[in-house]
PDB file of N, CA and C in Angstrom:
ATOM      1  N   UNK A   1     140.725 111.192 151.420  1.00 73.00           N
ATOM      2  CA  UNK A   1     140.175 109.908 151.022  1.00 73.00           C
ATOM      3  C   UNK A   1     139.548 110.059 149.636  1.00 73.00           C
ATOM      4  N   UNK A   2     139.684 109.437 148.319  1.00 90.00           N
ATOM      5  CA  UNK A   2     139.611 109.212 147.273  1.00 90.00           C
ATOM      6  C   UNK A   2     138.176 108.920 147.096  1.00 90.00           C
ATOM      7  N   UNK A   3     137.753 108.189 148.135  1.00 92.00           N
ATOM      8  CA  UNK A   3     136.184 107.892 147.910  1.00 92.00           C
ATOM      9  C   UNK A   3     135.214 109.075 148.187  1.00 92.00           C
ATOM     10  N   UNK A   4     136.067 110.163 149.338  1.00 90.00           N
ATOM     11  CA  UNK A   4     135.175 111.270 149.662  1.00 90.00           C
ATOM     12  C   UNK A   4     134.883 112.018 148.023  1.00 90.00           C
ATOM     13  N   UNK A   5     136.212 112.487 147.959  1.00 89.00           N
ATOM     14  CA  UNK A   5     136.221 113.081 146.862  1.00 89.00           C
ATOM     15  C   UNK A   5     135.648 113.184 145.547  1.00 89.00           C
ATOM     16  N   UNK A   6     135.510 111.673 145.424  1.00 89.00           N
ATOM     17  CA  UNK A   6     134.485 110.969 143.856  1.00 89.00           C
ATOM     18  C   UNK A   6     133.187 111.323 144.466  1.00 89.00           C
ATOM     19  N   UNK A   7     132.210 111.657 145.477  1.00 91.00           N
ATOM     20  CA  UNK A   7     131.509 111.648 145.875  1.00 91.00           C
ATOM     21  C   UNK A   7     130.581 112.645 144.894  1.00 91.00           C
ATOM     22  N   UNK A   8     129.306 112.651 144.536  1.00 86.00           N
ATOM     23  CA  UNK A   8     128.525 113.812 144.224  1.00 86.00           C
ATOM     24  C   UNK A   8     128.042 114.446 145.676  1.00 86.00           C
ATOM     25  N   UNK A   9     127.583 113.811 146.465  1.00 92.00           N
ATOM     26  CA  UNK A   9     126.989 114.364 147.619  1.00 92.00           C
ATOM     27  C   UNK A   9     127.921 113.974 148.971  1.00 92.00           C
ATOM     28  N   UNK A  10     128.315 115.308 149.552  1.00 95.00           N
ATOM     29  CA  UNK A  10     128.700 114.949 150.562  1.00 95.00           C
ATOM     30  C   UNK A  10     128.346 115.736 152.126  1.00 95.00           C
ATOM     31  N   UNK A  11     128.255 115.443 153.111  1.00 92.00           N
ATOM     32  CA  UNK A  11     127.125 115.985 154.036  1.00 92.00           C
ATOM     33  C   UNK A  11     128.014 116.200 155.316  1.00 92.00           C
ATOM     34  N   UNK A  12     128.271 117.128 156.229  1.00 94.00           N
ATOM     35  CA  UNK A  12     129.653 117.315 157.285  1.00 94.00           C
ATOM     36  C   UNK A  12     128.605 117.807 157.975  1.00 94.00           C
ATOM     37  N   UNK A  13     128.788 117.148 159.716  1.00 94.00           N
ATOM     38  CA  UNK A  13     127.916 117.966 160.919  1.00 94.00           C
ATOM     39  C   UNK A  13     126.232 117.504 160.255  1.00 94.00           C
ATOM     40  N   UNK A  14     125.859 116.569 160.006  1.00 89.00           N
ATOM     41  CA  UNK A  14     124.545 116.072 159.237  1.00 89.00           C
ATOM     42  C   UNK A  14     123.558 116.019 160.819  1.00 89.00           C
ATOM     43  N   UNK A  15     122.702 116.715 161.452  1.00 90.00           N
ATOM     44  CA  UNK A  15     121.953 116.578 162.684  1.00 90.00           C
ATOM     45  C   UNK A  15     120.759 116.037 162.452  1.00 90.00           C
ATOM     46  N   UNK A  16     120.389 115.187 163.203  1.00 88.00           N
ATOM     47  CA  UNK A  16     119.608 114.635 163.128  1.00 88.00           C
ATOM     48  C   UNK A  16     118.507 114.041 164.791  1.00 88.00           C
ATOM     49  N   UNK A  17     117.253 113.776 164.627  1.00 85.00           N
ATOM     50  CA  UNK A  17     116.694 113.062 165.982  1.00 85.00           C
ATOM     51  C   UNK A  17     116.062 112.107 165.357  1.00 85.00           C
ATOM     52  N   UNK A  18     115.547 111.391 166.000  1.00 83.00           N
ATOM     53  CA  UNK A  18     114.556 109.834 165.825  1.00 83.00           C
ATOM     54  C   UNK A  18     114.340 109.791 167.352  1.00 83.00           C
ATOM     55  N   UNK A  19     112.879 109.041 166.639  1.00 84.00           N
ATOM     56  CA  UNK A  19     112.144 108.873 167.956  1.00 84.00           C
ATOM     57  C   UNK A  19     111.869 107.821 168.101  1.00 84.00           C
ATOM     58  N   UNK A  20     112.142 107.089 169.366  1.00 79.00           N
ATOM     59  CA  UNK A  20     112.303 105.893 169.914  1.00 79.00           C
ATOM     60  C   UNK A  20     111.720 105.457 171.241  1.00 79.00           C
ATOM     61  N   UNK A  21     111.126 104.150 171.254  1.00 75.00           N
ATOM     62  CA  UNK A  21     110.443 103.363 171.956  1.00 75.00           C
ATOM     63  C   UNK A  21     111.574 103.739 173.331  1.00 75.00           C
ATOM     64  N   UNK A  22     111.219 103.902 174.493  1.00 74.00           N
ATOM     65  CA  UNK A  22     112.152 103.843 175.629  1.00 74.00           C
ATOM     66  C   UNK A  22     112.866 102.586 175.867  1.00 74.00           C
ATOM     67  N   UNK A  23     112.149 100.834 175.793  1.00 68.00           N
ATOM     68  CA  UNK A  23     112.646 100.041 175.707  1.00 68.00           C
ATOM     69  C   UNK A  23     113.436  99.551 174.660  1.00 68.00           C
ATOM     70  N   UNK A  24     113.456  99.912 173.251  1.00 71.00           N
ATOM     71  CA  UNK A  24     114.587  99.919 172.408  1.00 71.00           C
ATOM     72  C   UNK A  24     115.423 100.390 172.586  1.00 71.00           C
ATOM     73  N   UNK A  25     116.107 101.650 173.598  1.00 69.00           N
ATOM     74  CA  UNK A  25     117.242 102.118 173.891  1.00 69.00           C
ATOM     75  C   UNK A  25     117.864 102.001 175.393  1.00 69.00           C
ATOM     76  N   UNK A  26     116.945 101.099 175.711  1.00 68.00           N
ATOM     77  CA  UNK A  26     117.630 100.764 177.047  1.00 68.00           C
ATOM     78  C   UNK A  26     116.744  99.176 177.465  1.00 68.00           C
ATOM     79  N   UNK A  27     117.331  97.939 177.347  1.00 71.00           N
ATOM     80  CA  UNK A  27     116.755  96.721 177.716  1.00 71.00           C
ATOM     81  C   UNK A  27     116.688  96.414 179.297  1.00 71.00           C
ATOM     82  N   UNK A  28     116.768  97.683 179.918  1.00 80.00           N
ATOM     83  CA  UNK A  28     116.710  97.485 181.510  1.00 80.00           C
ATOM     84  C   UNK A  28     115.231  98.035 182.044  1.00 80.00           C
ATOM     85  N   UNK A  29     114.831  98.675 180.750  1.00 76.00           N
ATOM     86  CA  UNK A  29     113.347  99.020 180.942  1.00 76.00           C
ATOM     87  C   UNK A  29     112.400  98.338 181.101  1.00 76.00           C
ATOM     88  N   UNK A  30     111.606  98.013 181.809  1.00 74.00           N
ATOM     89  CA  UNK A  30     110.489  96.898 181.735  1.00 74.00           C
ATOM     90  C   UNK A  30     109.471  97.274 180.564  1.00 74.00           C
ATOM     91  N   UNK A  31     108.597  96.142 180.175  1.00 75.00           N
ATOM     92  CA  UNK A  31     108.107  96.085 178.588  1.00 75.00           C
ATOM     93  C   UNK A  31     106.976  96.546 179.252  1.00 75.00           C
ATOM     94  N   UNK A  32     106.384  97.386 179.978  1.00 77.00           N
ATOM     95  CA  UNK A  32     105.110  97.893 180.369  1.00 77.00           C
ATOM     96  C   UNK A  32     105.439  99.133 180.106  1.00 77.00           C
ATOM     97  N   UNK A  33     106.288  99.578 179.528  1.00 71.00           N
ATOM     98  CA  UNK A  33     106.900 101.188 179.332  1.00 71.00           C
ATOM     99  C   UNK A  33     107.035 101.557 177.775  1.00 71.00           C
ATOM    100  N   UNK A  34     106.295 100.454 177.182  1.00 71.00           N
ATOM    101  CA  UNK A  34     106.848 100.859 175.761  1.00 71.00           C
ATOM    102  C   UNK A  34     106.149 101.202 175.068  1.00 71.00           C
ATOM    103  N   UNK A  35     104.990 101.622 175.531  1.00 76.00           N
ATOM    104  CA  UNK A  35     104.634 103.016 174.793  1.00 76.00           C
ATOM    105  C   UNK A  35     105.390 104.350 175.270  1.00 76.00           C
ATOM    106  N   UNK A  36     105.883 105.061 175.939  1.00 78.00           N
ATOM    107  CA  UNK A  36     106.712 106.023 176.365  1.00 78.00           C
ATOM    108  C   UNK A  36     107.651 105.868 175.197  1.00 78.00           C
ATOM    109  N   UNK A  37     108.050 106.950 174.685  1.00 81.00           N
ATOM    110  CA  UNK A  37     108.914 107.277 173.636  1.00 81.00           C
ATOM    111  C   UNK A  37     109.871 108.397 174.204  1.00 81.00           C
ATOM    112  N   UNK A  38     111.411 108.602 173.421  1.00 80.00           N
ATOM    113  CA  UNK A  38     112.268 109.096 173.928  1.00 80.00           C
ATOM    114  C   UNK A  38     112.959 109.479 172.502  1.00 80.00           C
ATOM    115  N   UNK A  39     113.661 110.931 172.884  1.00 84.00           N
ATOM    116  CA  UNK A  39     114.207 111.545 171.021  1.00 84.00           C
ATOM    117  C   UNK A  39     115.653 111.693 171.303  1.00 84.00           C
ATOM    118  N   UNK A  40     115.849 110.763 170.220  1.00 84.00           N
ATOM    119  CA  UNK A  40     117.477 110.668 170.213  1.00 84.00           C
ATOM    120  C   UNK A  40     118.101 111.793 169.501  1.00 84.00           C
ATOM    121  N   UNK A  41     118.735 113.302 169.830  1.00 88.00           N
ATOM    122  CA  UNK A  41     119.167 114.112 168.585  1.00 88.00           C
ATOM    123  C   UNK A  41     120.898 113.724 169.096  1.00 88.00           C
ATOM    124  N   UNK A  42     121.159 113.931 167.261  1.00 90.00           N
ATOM    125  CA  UNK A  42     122.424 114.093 167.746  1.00 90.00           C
ATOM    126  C   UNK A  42     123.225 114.838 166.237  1.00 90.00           C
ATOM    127  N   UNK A  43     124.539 114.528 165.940  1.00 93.00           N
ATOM    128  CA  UNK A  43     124.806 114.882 164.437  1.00 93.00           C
ATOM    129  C   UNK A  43     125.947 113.738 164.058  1.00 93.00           C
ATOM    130  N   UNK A  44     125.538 113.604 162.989  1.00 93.00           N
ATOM    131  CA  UNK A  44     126.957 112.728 162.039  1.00 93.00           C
ATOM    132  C   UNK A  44     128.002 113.489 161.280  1.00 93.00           C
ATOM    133  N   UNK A  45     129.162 113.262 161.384  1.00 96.00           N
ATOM    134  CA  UNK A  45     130.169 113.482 161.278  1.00 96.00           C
ATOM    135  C   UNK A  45     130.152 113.692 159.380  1.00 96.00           C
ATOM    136  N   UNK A  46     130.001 112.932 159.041  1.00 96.00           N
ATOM    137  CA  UNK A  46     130.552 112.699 157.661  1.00 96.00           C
ATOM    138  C   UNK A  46     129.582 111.891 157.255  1.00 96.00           C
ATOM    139  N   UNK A  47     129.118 112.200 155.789  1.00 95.00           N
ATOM    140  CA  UNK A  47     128.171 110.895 154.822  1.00 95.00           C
ATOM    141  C   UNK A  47     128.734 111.663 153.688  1.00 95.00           C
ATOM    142  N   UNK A  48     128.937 110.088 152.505  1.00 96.00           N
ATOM    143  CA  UNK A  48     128.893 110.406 151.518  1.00 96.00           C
ATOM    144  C   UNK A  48     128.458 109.695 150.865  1.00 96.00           C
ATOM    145  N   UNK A  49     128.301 109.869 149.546  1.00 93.00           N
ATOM    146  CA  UNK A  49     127.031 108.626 149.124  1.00 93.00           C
ATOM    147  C   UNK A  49     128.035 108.025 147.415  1.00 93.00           C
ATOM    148  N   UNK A  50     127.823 107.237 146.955  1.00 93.00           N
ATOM    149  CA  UNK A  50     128.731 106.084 146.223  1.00 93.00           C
ATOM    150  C   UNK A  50     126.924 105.584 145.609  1.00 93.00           C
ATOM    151  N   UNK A  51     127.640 105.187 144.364  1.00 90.00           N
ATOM    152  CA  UNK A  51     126.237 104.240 143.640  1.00 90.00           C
ATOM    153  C   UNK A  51     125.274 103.595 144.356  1.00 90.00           C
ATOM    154  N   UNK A  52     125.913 102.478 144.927  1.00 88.00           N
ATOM    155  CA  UNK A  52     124.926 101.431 146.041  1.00 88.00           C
ATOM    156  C   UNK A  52     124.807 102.139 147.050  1.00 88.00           C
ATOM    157  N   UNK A  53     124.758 103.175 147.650  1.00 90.00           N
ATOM    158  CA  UNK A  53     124.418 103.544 149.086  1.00 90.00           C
ATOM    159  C   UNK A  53     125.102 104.299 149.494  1.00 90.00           C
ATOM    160  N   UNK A  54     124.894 104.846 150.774  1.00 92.00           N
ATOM    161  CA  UNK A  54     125.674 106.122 151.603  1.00 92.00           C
ATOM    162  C   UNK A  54     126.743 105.097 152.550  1.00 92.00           C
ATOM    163  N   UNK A  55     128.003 106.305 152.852  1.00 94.00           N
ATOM    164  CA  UNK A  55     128.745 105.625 154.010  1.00 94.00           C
ATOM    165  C   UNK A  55     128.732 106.953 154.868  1.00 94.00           C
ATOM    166  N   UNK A  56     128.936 106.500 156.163  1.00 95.00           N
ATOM    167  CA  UNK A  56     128.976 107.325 157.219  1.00 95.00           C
ATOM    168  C   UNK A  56     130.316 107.432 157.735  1.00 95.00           C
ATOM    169  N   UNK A  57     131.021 108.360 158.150  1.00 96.00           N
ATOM    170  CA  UNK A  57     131.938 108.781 158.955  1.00 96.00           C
ATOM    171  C   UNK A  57     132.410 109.241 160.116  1.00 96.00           C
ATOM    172  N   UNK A  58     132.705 108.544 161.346  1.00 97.00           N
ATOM    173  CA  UNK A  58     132.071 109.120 162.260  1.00 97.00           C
ATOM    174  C   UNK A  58     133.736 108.927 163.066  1.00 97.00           C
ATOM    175  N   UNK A  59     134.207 110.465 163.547  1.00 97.00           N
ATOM    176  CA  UNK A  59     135.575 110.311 163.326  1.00 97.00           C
ATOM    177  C   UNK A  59     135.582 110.407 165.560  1.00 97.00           C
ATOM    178  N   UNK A  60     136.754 109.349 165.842  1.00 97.00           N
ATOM    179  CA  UNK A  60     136.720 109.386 167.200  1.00 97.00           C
ATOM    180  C   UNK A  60     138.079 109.501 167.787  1.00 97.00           C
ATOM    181  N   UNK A  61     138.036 110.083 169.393  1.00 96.00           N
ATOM    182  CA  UNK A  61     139.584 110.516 169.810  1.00 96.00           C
ATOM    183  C   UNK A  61     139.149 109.576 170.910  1.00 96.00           C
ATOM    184  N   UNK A  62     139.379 108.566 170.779  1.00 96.00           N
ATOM    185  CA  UNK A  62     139.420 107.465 172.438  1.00 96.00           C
ATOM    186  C   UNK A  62     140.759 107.189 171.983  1.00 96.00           C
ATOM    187  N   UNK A  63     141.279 106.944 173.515  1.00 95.00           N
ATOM    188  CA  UNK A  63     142.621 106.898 174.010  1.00 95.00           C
ATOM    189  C   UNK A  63     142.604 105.155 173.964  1.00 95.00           C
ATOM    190  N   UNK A  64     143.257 104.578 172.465  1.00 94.00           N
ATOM    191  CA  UNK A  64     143.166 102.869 172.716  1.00 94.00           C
ATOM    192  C   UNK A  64     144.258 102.967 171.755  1.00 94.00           C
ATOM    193  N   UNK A  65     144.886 101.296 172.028  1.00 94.00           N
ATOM    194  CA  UNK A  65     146.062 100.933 170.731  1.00 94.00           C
ATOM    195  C   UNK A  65     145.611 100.305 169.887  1.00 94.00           C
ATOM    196  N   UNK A  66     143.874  99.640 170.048  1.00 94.00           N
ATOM    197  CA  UNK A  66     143.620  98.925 168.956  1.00 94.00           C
ATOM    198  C   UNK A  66     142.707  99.394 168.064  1.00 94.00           C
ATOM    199  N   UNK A  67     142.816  99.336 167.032  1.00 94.00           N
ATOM    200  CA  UNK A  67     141.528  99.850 166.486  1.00 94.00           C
ATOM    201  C   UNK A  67     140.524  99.275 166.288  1.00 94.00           C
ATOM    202  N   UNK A  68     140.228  97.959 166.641  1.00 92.00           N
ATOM    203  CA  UNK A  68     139.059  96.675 166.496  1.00 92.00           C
ATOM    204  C   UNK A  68     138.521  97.240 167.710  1.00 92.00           C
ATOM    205  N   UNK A  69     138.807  97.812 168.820  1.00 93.00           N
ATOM    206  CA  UNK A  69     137.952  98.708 170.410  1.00 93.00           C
ATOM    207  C   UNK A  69     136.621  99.091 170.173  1.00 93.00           C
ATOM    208  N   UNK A  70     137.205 100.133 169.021  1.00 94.00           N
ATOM    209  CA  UNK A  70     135.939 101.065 168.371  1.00 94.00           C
ATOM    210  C   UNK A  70     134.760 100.660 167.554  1.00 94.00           C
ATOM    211  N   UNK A  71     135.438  99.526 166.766  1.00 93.00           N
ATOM    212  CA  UNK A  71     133.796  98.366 166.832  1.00 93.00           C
ATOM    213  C   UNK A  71     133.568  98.126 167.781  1.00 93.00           C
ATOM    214  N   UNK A  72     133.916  97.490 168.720  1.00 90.00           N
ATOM    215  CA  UNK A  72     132.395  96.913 169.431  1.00 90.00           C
ATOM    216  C   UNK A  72     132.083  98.224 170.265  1.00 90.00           C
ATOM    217  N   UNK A  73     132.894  99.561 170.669  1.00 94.00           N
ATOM    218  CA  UNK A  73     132.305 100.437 171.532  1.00 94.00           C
ATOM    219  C   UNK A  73     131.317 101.283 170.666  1.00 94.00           C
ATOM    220  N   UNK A  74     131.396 101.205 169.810  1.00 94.00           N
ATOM    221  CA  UNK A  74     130.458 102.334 169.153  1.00 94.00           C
ATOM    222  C   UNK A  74     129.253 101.551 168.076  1.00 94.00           C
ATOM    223  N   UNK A  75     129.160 100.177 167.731  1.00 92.00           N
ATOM    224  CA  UNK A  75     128.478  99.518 167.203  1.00 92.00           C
ATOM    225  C   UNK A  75     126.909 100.439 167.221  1.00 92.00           C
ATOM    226  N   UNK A  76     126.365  99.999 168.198  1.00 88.00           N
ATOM    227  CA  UNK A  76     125.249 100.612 168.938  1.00 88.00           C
ATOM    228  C   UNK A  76     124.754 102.102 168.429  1.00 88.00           C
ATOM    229  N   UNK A  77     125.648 102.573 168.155  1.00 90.00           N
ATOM    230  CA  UNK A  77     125.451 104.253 167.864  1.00 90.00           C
ATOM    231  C   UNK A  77     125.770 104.415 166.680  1.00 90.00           C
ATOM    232  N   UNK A  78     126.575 103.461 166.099  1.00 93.00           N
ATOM    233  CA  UNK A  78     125.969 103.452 164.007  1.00 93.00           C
ATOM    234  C   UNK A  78     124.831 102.908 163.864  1.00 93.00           C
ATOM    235  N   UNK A  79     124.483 101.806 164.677  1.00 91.00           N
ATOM    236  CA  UNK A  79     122.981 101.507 163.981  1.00 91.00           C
ATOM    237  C   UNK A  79     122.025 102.598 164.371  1.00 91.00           C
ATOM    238  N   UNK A  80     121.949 103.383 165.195  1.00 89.00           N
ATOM    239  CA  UNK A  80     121.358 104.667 165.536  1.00 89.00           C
ATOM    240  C   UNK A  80     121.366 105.699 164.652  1.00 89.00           C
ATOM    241  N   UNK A  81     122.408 105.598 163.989  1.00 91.00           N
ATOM    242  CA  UNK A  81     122.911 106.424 163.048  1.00 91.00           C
ATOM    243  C   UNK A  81     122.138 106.106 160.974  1.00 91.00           C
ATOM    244  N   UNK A  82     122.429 104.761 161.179  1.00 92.00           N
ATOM    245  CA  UNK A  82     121.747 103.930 159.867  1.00 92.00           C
ATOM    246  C   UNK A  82     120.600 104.200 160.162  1.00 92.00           C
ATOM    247  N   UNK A  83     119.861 103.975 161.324  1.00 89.00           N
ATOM    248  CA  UNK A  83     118.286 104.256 161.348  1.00 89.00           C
ATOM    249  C   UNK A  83     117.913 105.489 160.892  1.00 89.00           C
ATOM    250  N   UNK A  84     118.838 106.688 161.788  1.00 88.00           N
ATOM    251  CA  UNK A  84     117.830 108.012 161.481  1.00 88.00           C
ATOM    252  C   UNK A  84     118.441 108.229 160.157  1.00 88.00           C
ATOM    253  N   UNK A  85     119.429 108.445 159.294  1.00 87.00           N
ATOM    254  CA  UNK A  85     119.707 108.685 157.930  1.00 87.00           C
ATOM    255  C   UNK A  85     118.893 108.018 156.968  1.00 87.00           C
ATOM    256  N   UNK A  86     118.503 106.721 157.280  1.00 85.00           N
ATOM    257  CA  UNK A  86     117.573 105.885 156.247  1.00 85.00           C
ATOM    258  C   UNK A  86     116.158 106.885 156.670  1.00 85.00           C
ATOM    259  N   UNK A  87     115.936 106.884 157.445  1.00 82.00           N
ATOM    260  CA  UNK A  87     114.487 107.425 157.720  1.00 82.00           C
ATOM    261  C   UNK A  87     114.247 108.747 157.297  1.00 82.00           C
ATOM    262  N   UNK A  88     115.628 110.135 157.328  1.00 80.00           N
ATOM    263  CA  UNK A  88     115.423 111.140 156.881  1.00 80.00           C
ATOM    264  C   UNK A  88     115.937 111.575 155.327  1.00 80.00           C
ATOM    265  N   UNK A  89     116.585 110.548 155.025  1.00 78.00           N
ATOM    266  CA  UNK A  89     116.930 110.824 153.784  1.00 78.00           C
ATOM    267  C   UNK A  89     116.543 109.638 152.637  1.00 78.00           C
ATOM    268  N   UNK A  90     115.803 108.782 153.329  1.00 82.00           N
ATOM    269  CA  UNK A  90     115.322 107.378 152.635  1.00 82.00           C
ATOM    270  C   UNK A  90     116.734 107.170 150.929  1.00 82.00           C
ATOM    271  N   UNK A  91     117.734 106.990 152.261  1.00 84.00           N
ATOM    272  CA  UNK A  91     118.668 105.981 151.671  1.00 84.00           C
ATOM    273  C   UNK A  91     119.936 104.916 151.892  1.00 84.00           C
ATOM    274  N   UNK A  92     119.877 104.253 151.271  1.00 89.00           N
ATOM    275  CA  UNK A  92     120.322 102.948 152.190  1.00 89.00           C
ATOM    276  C   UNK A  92     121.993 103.164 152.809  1.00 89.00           C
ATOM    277  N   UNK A  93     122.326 102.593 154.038  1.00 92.00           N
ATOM    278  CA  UNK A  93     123.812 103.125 154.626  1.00 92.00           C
ATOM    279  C   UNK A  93     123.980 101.728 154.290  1.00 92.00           C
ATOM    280  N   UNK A  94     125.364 101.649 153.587  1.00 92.00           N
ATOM    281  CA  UNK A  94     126.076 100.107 153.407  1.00 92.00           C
ATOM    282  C   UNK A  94     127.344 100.224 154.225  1.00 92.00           C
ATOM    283  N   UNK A  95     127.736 101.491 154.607  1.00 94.00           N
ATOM    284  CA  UNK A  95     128.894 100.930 155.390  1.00 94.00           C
ATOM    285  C   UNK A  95     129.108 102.136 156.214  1.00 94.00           C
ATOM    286  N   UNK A  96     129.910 102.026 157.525  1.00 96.00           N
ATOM    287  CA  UNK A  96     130.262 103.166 158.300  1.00 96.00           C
ATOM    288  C   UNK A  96     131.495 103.076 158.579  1.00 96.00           C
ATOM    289  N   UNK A  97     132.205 103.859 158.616  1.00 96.00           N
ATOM    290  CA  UNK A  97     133.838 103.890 159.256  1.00 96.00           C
ATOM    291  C   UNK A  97     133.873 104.718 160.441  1.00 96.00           C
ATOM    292  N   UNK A  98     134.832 104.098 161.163  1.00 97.00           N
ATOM    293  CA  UNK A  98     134.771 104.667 162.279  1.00 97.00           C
ATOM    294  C   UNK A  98     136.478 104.985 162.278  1.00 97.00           C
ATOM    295  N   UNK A  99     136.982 106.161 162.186  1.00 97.00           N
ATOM    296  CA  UNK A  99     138.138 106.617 162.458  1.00 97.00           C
ATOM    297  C   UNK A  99     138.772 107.345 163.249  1.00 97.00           C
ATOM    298  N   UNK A 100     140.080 106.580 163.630  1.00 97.00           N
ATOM    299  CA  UNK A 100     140.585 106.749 165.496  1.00 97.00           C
ATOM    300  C   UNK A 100     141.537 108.028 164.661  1.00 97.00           C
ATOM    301  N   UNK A 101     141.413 109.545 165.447  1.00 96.00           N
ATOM    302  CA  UNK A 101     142.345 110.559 165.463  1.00 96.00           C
ATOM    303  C   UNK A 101     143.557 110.354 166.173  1.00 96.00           C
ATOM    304  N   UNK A 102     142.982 109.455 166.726  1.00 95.00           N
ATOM    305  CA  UNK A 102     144.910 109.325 167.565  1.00 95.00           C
ATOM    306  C   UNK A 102     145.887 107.995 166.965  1.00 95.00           C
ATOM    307  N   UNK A 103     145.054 107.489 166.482  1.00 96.00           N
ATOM    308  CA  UNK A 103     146.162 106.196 165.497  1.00 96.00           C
ATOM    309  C   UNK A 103     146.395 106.378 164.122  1.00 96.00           C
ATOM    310  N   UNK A 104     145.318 107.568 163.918  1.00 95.00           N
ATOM    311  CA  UNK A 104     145.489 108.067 162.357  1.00 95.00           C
ATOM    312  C   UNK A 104     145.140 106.661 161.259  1.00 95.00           C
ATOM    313  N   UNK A 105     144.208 106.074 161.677  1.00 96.00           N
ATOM    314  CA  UNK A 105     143.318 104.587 161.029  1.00 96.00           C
ATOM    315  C   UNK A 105     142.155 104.734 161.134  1.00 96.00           C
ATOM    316  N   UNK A 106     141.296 103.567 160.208  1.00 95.00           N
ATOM    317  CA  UNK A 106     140.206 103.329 160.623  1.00 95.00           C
ATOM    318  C   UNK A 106     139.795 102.163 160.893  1.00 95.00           C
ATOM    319  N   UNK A 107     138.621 101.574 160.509  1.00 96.00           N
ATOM    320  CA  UNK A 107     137.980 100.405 160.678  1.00 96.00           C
ATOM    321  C   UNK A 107     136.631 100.796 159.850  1.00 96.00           C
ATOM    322  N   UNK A 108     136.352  99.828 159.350  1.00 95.00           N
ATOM    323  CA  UNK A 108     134.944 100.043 158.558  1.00 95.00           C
ATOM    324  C   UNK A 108     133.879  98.656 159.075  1.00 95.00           C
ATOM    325  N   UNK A 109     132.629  98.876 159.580  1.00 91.00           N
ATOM    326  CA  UNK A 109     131.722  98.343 159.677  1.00 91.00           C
ATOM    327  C   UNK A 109     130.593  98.004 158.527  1.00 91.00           C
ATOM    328  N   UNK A 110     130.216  96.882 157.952  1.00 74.00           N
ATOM    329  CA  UNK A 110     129.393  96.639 157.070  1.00 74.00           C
ATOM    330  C   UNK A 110     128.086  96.178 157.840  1.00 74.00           C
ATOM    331  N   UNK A 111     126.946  96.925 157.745  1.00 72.00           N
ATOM    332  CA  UNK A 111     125.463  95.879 158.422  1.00 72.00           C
ATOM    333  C   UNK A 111     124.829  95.568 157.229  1.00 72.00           C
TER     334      UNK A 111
END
């Protein structure tokens, strides 16, 4: 990818945690629980960063024919992703791609 490449900074296996309200990651929690906090670790795949902002890469093997699936299944876990990168690297994510290994495509998400 042409955009990786122009990149000055680029970041592979990026790990990360954030710490989170129990009822922000699960709305089945009752709101008397939200002080209890819960640590999300996990790692990102790919960031690279472009003038206006970082993009994320977050490469997936689900067994689907469409590639519009992987938006709405993984929505949830880029904004998880935009949160802890803005917070540990205080800089802004403008876009994430999410790319299917088995259709050899992607899809790009803008928030």
């Amino acid at each position: 990818m042409k955009r990786i490449e122009s990149s000055s900074s680029v970041f592979r296996e990026k790990q990360f945690s954030l710490s989170k309200s129990i009822c922000e990651t699960d709305s089945r929690i009752p709101a008397e629980f939200s002080d209890e906090k819960t640590v999300i670790i996990g790692k990102i795949d790919l960031i690279f960063t472009e003038d206006d902002g970082a993009v994320i890469v977050d490469y997936k093997t689900d067994n689907i024919s469409d590639i519009s699936v992987l938006a709405d299944r993984y929505r949830t876990q880029m904004l998880l992703y935009i949160e802890a990168l803005s917070k540990a690297m205080d800089i802004r994510v403008k876009e994430c791609i999410l790319y299917s290994i088995r259709l050899r495509d992607s899809i790009s998400l803008e928030f």
